[in-house]
Amino acid sequence: MKRVKVAVVGVGNNISALVQGIALHRATGSLVGIHRPVLDGLAVGDIDFVAAFATSPEKIGTDLTEAIFLPPNNFPRLLSELPPTGTGVRRGLTDASQADRVAGELGDAEVLLYAAPSGRPETAHAYAEAALRAGAAFINTTSDAVARDPQLLSRFAAAGLPLLGDDLTSQFGTSVVHHALLNLLAERGITLVSSYQVNLGGTEDFRNLVENSNTKLQSKLNALTADGTAADRVQVAPLGYLSQLKSQKVAHINIEAQAWGETSVSLDVKLKVHDPSGAAGVTIDLIRMAASALRQGRAGYLADAAPLLKSPPGSAI
Ligand SMILES: NC(=O)c1ccc[n+]([C@@H]2O[C@H](COP(=O)([O-])OP(=O)(O)OC[C@H]3O[C@@H](n4cnc5c(N)ncnc54)[C@H](O)[C@@H]3O)[C@@H](O)[C@H]2O)c1
C-alpha cells in the first residue's frame, strides 16, 4: 500500500505527540495505545509528513522534528533521538488571501491536517480553501465549524475530497469517559439527576481555550448529548489553565442520580491523561480514513469517522 503524504497546520503539542508516537512505533514496534495497528491496509508507520505550516518565527525554517520541541510546546520527549523528517516548517497563512500560496506549497499531500488553535473559524476556512484548491482531504481537529458548514461540505463532496470534522474526541479523554458513564446509567435503569465535568490543563491549547472558549464548550456538550442525553442536566465548566500540569489534563466528572425507591446515587471520577496523546491516538486513524477514502473516491463526510469526532455535521454550532 502506498504511504500517506500528510501536511500539517499548526506545529503544536498534538503534532508533537503524533510525530513522536509514529517514530516510537517505527523504532521499537511498540503497539501500546495503538487502537488499530492497520486501518484500511495502512499501518501506523505508513504516514509521511511532507509539509508543515506554523506562525511562530522560531519554528519557521526548522525541521519539523526540531520545531515540535520549541516552546510553548510542552509535550515530553519520547525518544532520545528523533530522525529528521527533512520537512522544513513553512510560514502559515494569517488571512484568506494567502490560501493560494499555501495550496501551492502543499505539493502532493493527500491529507491536510488542521491543528491550529480552536476559536479562529476564518483561519480554519482559509486552510480548508487551500486544501480544496490543492485537491487534498481536510481534517479539522479544532472545535470551529468546518465540516458543520453545509456549503463547504458540499463543495468538498463535489470536488471528490473527504472532509473530516469537527473537533476530535480524545482516545481516552473526559468526553468518552463521561459519555460511557451516562450510557451505563441509562443501560442499568438509573435516573440521571445532574452531571458536570471540570477540565484543568497546562498546555497552550488550554491557555488559549480559557481566553477563547467560544466554540469549544458547545462542542464538548455535543459529544455528551448527541444521542439524546438530557442537555439541560449536563454541564461543562469553563476550562481552567494551570501551567504546572504541563501536557497533563486533570478532569473531574460528577454524576448525581436516583436508583430503586428514589434513593440517591453519587459518582465522582478523576481522570489524569496527557492531553496531546489523546488527540494523536485518534488523529492517526482519521488520517488513514481520509487517505483511504480519497483513494477510493469516497468524498464529503465519512460516517466511519463520527465516533472519533465531538461535532460531526448536523451537530450544534
Ligand atoms: N486532546 C486534545 O489535545 C484535543 C482534543 C480535541 C481537539 N483539540 C484541538 O486540536 C488543536 C491543536 O491542539 P494543540 O494542543 O496541538 O494546540 P497548540 O496550541 O499546542 O498548537 C497549535 C499551533 O498552531 C499554531 N498556529 C496558530 N495560528 C496558526 C496559523 N494561522 N497557521 C499555522 N499555525 C498556526 C500555534 O502557534 C501553535 O503552535 C486545538 O485546536 C485543540 O483545541 C485538541
Short mmCIF file of C-alpha atoms and ligand atoms in Angstrom, two decimals:
data_model
loop_
_atom_site.label_atom_id
_atom_site.label_comp_id
_atom_site.label_asym_id
_atom_site.label_seq_id
_atom_site.Cartn_x
_atom_site.Cartn_y
_atom_site.Cartn_z
CA MET A 1 0.00 0.00 0.00
CA LYS A 2 1.31 3.47 -0.97
CA ARG A 3 2.40 5.58 2.05
CA VAL A 4 0.22 8.53 3.05
CA LYS A 5 1.55 12.06 2.47
CA VAL A 6 0.30 14.45 5.13
CA ALA A 7 0.63 18.23 5.51
CA VAL A 8 0.09 19.69 8.99
CA VAL A 9 -1.12 23.13 10.02
CA GLY A 10 -0.02 24.21 13.49
CA VAL A 11 3.12 22.64 14.93
CA GLY A 12 1.82 22.42 18.49
CA ASN A 13 1.59 19.72 21.14
CA ASN A 14 -0.75 17.45 19.18
CA ILE A 15 1.58 17.32 16.20
CA SER A 16 4.49 16.69 18.60
CA ALA A 17 2.64 13.70 20.11
CA LEU A 18 1.69 12.43 16.64
CA VAL A 19 5.15 12.75 15.05
CA GLN A 20 6.91 11.28 18.11
CA GLY A 21 4.40 8.47 18.60
CA ILE A 22 4.82 7.31 15.00
CA ALA A 23 8.62 7.48 15.37
CA LEU A 24 8.47 5.46 18.62
CA HIS A 25 6.33 2.81 16.94
CA ARG A 26 8.73 2.64 13.97
CA ALA A 27 11.80 2.42 16.23
CA THR A 28 10.52 -0.14 18.75
CA GLY A 29 7.48 -1.80 17.18
CA SER A 30 5.51 -0.90 20.33
CA LEU A 31 1.74 -1.19 19.91
CA VAL A 32 0.91 0.33 23.31
CA GLY A 33 -2.02 2.75 22.97
CA ILE A 34 -2.48 1.97 19.28
CA HIS A 35 -6.14 1.17 18.63
CA ARG A 36 -5.79 -0.02 15.03
CA PRO A 37 -2.27 -1.11 14.00
CA VAL A 38 -3.58 -1.40 10.42
CA LEU A 39 -6.59 0.51 9.09
CA ASP A 40 -7.80 0.02 5.50
CA GLY A 41 -4.45 -1.61 4.70
CA LEU A 42 -2.46 1.36 6.07
CA ALA A 43 -0.10 0.80 9.02
CA VAL A 44 0.74 3.38 11.70
CA GLY A 45 4.25 3.73 10.27
CA ASP A 46 2.93 4.44 6.75
CA ILE A 47 2.49 8.17 7.39
CA ASP A 48 4.96 10.71 5.96
CA PHE A 49 4.87 14.41 6.85
CA VAL A 50 5.56 16.26 3.60
CA ALA A 51 4.66 19.84 4.61
CA ALA A 52 4.14 21.80 7.83
CA PHE A 53 2.88 25.33 8.50
CA ALA A 54 3.36 27.48 11.60
CA THR A 55 3.16 31.14 12.54
CA SER A 56 5.79 31.28 15.27
CA PRO A 57 9.02 32.80 13.82
CA GLU A 58 11.16 30.38 15.90
CA LYS A 59 9.54 27.34 14.27
CA ILE A 60 9.50 28.60 10.66
CA GLY A 61 12.54 27.30 8.76
CA THR A 62 13.41 24.50 11.20
CA ASP A 63 12.89 20.78 10.56
CA LEU A 64 9.52 19.54 11.81
CA THR A 65 11.31 17.26 14.30
CA GLU A 66 13.06 20.28 15.88
CA ALA A 67 10.04 22.60 15.79
CA ILE A 68 7.87 20.24 17.85
CA PHE A 69 10.13 20.78 20.91
CA LEU A 70 10.11 24.59 20.80
CA PRO A 71 8.09 26.47 23.44
CA PRO A 72 5.29 26.87 24.25
CA ASN A 73 5.01 23.16 23.28
CA ASN A 74 5.45 21.08 26.45
CA PHE A 75 4.62 17.51 25.43
CA PRO A 76 7.54 15.35 26.69
CA ARG A 77 10.30 13.89 24.55
CA LEU A 78 9.51 10.20 23.91
CA LEU A 79 12.78 9.14 22.19
CA SER A 80 16.32 10.33 22.89
CA GLU A 81 16.92 10.70 19.15
CA LEU A 82 14.35 11.51 16.52
CA PRO A 83 15.33 11.08 12.86
CA PRO A 84 14.72 14.38 10.96
CA THR A 85 11.74 14.29 8.61
CA GLY A 86 13.52 16.51 6.07
CA THR A 87 10.37 18.65 6.09
CA GLY A 88 11.04 22.30 6.85
CA VAL A 89 8.32 24.28 8.62
CA ARG A 90 6.83 26.98 6.37
CA ARG A 91 5.05 30.24 7.12
CA GLY A 92 1.35 29.61 7.72
CA LEU A 93 -1.41 31.84 6.45
CA THR A 94 -2.77 34.69 8.51
CA ASP A 95 -5.58 35.74 6.16
CA ALA A 96 -7.66 34.18 3.41
CA SER A 97 -5.75 35.97 0.62
CA GLN A 98 -2.81 33.60 1.30
CA ALA A 99 -4.81 30.42 0.61
CA ASP A 100 -3.43 30.14 -2.95
CA ARG A 101 0.16 30.36 -1.73
CA VAL A 102 -0.45 27.62 0.86
CA ALA A 103 -2.27 25.47 -1.74
CA GLY A 104 0.83 25.73 -3.96
CA GLU A 105 3.06 24.66 -1.07
CA LEU A 106 1.01 21.55 -0.23
CA GLY A 107 2.80 19.71 -3.05
CA ASP A 108 1.45 16.19 -3.42
CA ALA A 109 -0.03 15.96 0.11
CA GLU A 110 -3.16 13.81 0.11
CA VAL A 111 -4.33 15.00 3.52
CA LEU A 112 -4.21 18.43 5.18
CA LEU A 113 -4.39 18.01 8.96
CA TYR A 114 -5.59 21.24 10.58
CA ALA A 115 -4.31 21.51 14.18
CA ALA A 116 -4.13 25.25 14.83
CA PRO A 117 -5.79 26.79 17.92
CA SER A 118 -9.57 26.49 18.24
CA GLY A 119 -11.69 29.62 18.13
CA ARG A 120 -10.44 31.02 14.78
CA PRO A 121 -13.08 29.97 12.23
CA GLU A 122 -11.81 32.32 9.46
CA THR A 123 -8.36 30.74 9.62
CA ALA A 124 -9.87 27.25 9.56
CA HIS A 125 -11.93 28.14 6.49
CA ALA A 126 -8.93 29.66 4.69
CA TYR A 127 -6.91 26.45 5.14
CA ALA A 128 -9.92 24.37 4.01
CA GLU A 129 -9.97 26.53 0.84
CA ALA A 130 -6.27 25.77 0.34
CA ALA A 131 -6.98 22.02 0.61
CA LEU A 132 -9.84 22.32 -1.90
CA ARG A 133 -7.59 24.13 -4.38
CA ALA A 134 -4.77 21.61 -3.94
CA GLY A 135 -7.04 18.53 -4.16
CA ALA A 136 -6.32 17.30 -0.61
CA ALA A 137 -8.63 15.80 2.00
CA PHE A 138 -9.11 18.04 5.06
CA ILE A 139 -9.25 17.04 8.74
CA ASN A 140 -10.42 19.69 11.19
CA THR A 141 -9.23 18.81 14.70
CA THR A 142 -10.47 22.15 16.11
CA SER A 143 -13.90 22.99 17.51
CA ASP A 144 -14.53 25.58 14.77
CA ALA A 145 -17.33 24.71 12.35
CA VAL A 146 -15.84 23.47 9.07
CA ALA A 147 -17.48 20.10 8.36
CA ARG A 148 -20.61 21.56 10.02
CA ASP A 149 -20.70 24.26 7.31
CA PRO A 150 -23.09 22.66 4.77
CA GLN A 151 -21.80 24.79 1.86
CA LEU A 152 -18.18 23.86 2.46
CA LEU A 153 -19.10 20.20 2.94
CA SER A 154 -20.94 20.10 -0.38
CA ARG A 155 -18.01 21.79 -2.16
CA PHE A 156 -15.64 19.08 -0.82
CA ALA A 157 -18.13 16.38 -1.87
CA ALA A 158 -18.43 17.90 -5.38
CA ALA A 159 -14.62 18.06 -5.68
CA GLY A 160 -14.30 14.36 -4.74
CA LEU A 161 -12.48 15.20 -1.48
CA PRO A 162 -13.16 13.89 2.05
CA LEU A 163 -13.82 16.49 4.79
CA LEU A 164 -13.50 15.12 8.35
CA GLY A 165 -14.54 17.19 11.37
CA ASP A 166 -15.22 18.85 13.60
CA ASP A 167 -13.17 18.54 16.80
CA LEU A 168 -11.52 15.36 18.00
CA THR A 169 -12.93 13.12 20.66
CA SER A 170 -9.74 12.18 22.54
CA GLN A 171 -8.90 8.48 22.59
CA PHE A 172 -9.50 8.24 26.35
CA GLY A 173 -10.48 11.73 27.45
CA THR A 174 -13.20 13.35 29.52
CA SER A 175 -15.83 13.16 26.76
CA VAL A 176 -15.59 9.39 26.17
CA VAL A 177 -15.42 8.53 29.87
CA HIS A 178 -18.29 10.86 30.76
CA HIS A 179 -20.37 9.62 27.83
CA ALA A 180 -19.76 5.97 28.76
CA LEU A 181 -20.80 6.60 32.38
CA LEU A 182 -24.01 8.38 31.33
CA ASN A 183 -24.80 5.47 28.97
CA LEU A 184 -24.16 2.97 31.79
CA LEU A 185 -26.71 4.75 33.97
CA ALA A 186 -29.32 4.53 31.21
CA GLU A 187 -28.45 0.88 30.50
CA ARG A 188 -28.92 -0.05 34.17
CA GLY A 189 -32.18 1.87 34.59
CA ILE A 190 -30.74 4.57 36.86
CA THR A 191 -32.24 8.07 36.55
CA LEU A 192 -29.85 10.94 35.91
CA VAL A 193 -30.46 13.96 38.12
CA SER A 194 -27.47 16.15 37.22
CA SER A 195 -23.92 15.84 35.96
CA TYR A 196 -20.93 18.07 35.31
CA GLN A 197 -17.32 17.90 34.18
CA VAL A 198 -14.36 20.12 35.06
CA ASN A 199 -11.19 20.12 32.93
CA LEU A 200 -7.84 21.57 34.02
CA GLY A 201 -4.72 21.53 31.88
CA GLY A 202 -1.33 23.12 31.38
CA THR A 203 -0.95 23.20 27.59
CA GLU A 204 -1.05 26.14 25.21
CA ASP A 205 -4.37 24.71 23.96
CA PHE A 206 -5.83 25.10 27.46
CA ARG A 207 -4.38 28.60 27.83
CA ASN A 208 -5.99 29.57 24.52
CA LEU A 209 -9.32 27.94 25.37
CA VAL A 210 -9.55 29.70 28.74
CA GLU A 211 -9.40 33.02 26.87
CA ASN A 212 -11.29 31.92 23.79
CA SER A 213 -13.63 29.04 24.62
CA ASN A 214 -16.49 30.15 22.36
CA THR A 215 -16.67 27.12 20.04
CA LYS A 216 -15.21 24.54 22.46
CA LEU A 217 -17.82 24.37 25.24
CA GLN A 218 -20.66 23.74 22.76
CA SER A 219 -18.55 21.09 21.06
CA LYS A 220 -17.90 19.34 24.39
CA LEU A 221 -21.64 19.34 25.08
CA ASN A 222 -22.28 17.93 21.59
CA ALA A 223 -20.06 14.97 22.46
CA LEU A 224 -22.17 14.20 25.53
CA THR A 225 -25.69 14.93 24.38
CA ALA A 226 -25.74 13.86 20.71
CA ASP A 227 -27.67 10.65 21.43
CA GLY A 228 -30.47 12.31 23.37
CA THR A 229 -28.90 12.60 26.85
CA ALA A 230 -30.72 15.47 28.54
CA ALA A 231 -28.62 18.52 27.73
CA ASP A 232 -30.35 20.51 30.48
CA ARG A 233 -28.98 18.16 33.16
CA VAL A 234 -25.35 18.02 31.96
CA GLN A 235 -22.96 20.94 32.40
CA VAL A 236 -19.38 21.56 31.26
CA ALA A 237 -17.49 24.02 33.47
CA PRO A 238 -15.29 26.65 31.79
CA LEU A 239 -11.80 25.20 31.24
CA GLY A 240 -9.01 26.04 33.71
CA TYR A 241 -5.33 26.65 32.90
CA LEU A 242 -2.64 25.58 35.41
CA SER A 243 0.88 25.80 33.93
CA GLN A 244 2.28 23.25 36.44
CA LEU A 245 0.19 20.47 34.84
CA LYS A 246 2.22 20.89 31.59
CA SER A 247 0.82 18.48 28.98
CA GLN A 248 -1.33 16.64 31.51
CA LYS A 249 -5.03 17.21 31.88
CA VAL A 250 -6.92 16.57 35.10
CA ALA A 251 -10.64 16.07 34.73
CA HIS A 252 -13.31 15.65 37.37
CA ILE A 253 -16.66 14.10 36.44
CA ASN A 254 -19.59 14.16 38.85
CA ILE A 255 -22.88 12.32 38.40
CA GLU A 256 -25.87 12.58 40.72
CA ALA A 257 -28.63 10.04 40.06
CA GLN A 258 -31.52 8.13 41.57
CA ALA A 259 -31.93 4.37 41.90
CA TRP A 260 -34.62 1.97 43.18
CA GLY A 261 -37.08 3.59 45.60
CA GLU A 262 -35.83 7.06 44.58
CA THR A 263 -32.67 6.59 46.66
CA SER A 264 -29.58 8.62 45.73
CA VAL A 265 -26.51 7.56 43.78
CA SER A 266 -23.44 9.78 43.58
CA LEU A 267 -20.36 9.14 41.43
CA ASP A 268 -17.11 11.15 41.24
CA VAL A 269 -14.29 10.25 38.85
CA LYS A 270 -10.86 11.82 38.48
CA LEU A 271 -9.06 11.28 35.18
CA LYS A 272 -5.43 12.26 34.52
CA VAL A 273 -4.03 11.90 31.00
CA HIS A 274 -1.56 13.53 28.62
CA ASP A 275 -3.97 15.55 26.53
CA PRO A 276 -1.91 15.61 23.29
CA SER A 277 -1.61 11.79 23.37
CA GLY A 278 -5.40 11.54 23.45
CA ALA A 279 -5.53 13.67 20.29
CA ALA A 280 -2.73 11.82 18.46
CA GLY A 281 -4.23 8.39 19.22
CA VAL A 282 -7.33 9.40 17.27
CA THR A 283 -5.69 11.56 14.60
CA ILE A 284 -3.64 8.58 13.40
CA ASP A 285 -6.93 6.85 12.47
CA LEU A 286 -8.54 9.96 10.93
CA ILE A 287 -5.51 10.43 8.64
CA ARG A 288 -5.75 6.85 7.37
CA MET A 289 -9.55 7.06 6.97
CA ALA A 290 -9.19 10.29 4.95
CA ALA A 291 -6.41 8.92 2.71
CA SER A 292 -8.19 5.64 2.11
CA ALA A 293 -11.48 7.42 1.23
CA LEU A 294 -9.66 9.80 -1.13
CA ARG A 295 -8.04 6.87 -2.93
CA GLN A 296 -11.37 5.02 -3.21
CA GLY A 297 -13.25 8.10 -4.48
CA ARG A 298 -15.38 8.49 -1.32
CA ALA A 299 -15.92 12.21 -0.78
CA GLY A 300 -17.54 14.64 1.67
CA TYR A 301 -18.26 13.45 5.18
CA LEU A 302 -17.28 9.91 6.21
CA ALA A 303 -19.71 8.23 8.59
CA ASP A 304 -16.98 5.88 9.95
CA ALA A 305 -15.20 8.94 11.37
CA ALA A 306 -18.18 10.01 13.56
CA PRO A 307 -17.14 8.10 16.73
CA LEU A 308 -13.79 9.92 16.62
CA LEU A 309 -15.31 13.40 16.48
CA LYS A 310 -17.14 15.55 19.02
CA SER A 311 -19.11 17.61 16.50
CA PRO A 312 -19.77 15.86 13.19
CA PRO A 313 -22.00 17.55 10.56
CA GLY A 314 -25.51 18.19 11.86
CA SER A 315 -24.48 18.82 15.47
CA ALA A 316 -24.96 22.22 17.12
CA ILE A 317 -22.61 25.13 16.44
N1 LIG B 1 -6.86 16.19 23.37
C1 LIG B 1 -6.53 17.30 22.70
O1 LIG B 1 -5.44 17.78 22.86
C2 LIG B 1 -7.52 17.90 21.73
C3 LIG B 1 -8.78 17.33 21.58
C4 LIG B 1 -9.68 17.88 20.68
C5 LIG B 1 -9.30 18.99 19.91
N2 LIG B 1 -8.09 19.53 20.06
C6 LIG B 1 -7.73 20.72 19.24
O2 LIG B 1 -6.59 20.43 18.47
C7 LIG B 1 -5.93 21.67 18.12
C8 LIG B 1 -4.43 21.53 18.33
O3 LIG B 1 -4.18 21.32 19.72
P1 LIG B 1 -2.70 21.55 20.30
O4 LIG B 1 -2.71 21.12 21.70
O5 LIG B 1 -1.68 20.99 19.37
O6 LIG B 1 -2.62 23.15 20.25
P2 LIG B 1 -1.32 24.08 20.32
O7 LIG B 1 -1.79 25.43 20.76
O8 LIG B 1 -0.23 23.39 21.05
O9 LIG B 1 -0.86 24.17 18.77
C9 LIG B 1 -1.44 24.99 17.81
C10 LIG B 1 -0.31 25.60 16.98
O10 LIG B 1 -0.88 26.29 15.87
C11 LIG B 1 -0.10 27.46 15.64
N3 LIG B 1 -0.85 28.41 14.81
C12 LIG B 1 -1.63 29.44 15.22
N4 LIG B 1 -2.16 30.07 14.14
C13 LIG B 1 -1.70 29.41 13.04
C14 LIG B 1 -1.86 29.61 11.65
N5 LIG B 1 -2.62 30.61 11.17
N6 LIG B 1 -1.21 28.78 10.80
C15 LIG B 1 -0.42 27.77 11.28
N7 LIG B 1 -0.22 27.56 12.59
C16 LIG B 1 -0.85 28.36 13.46
C17 LIG B 1 0.23 27.94 17.05
O11 LIG B 1 1.31 28.84 17.05
C18 LIG B 1 0.52 26.61 17.76
O12 LIG B 1 1.88 26.26 17.63
C19 LIG B 1 -6.58 22.73 19.01
O13 LIG B 1 -7.49 23.48 18.24
C20 LIG B 1 -7.30 21.93 20.05
O14 LIG B 1 -8.42 22.62 20.61
C21 LIG B 1 -7.18 19.01 20.96
#
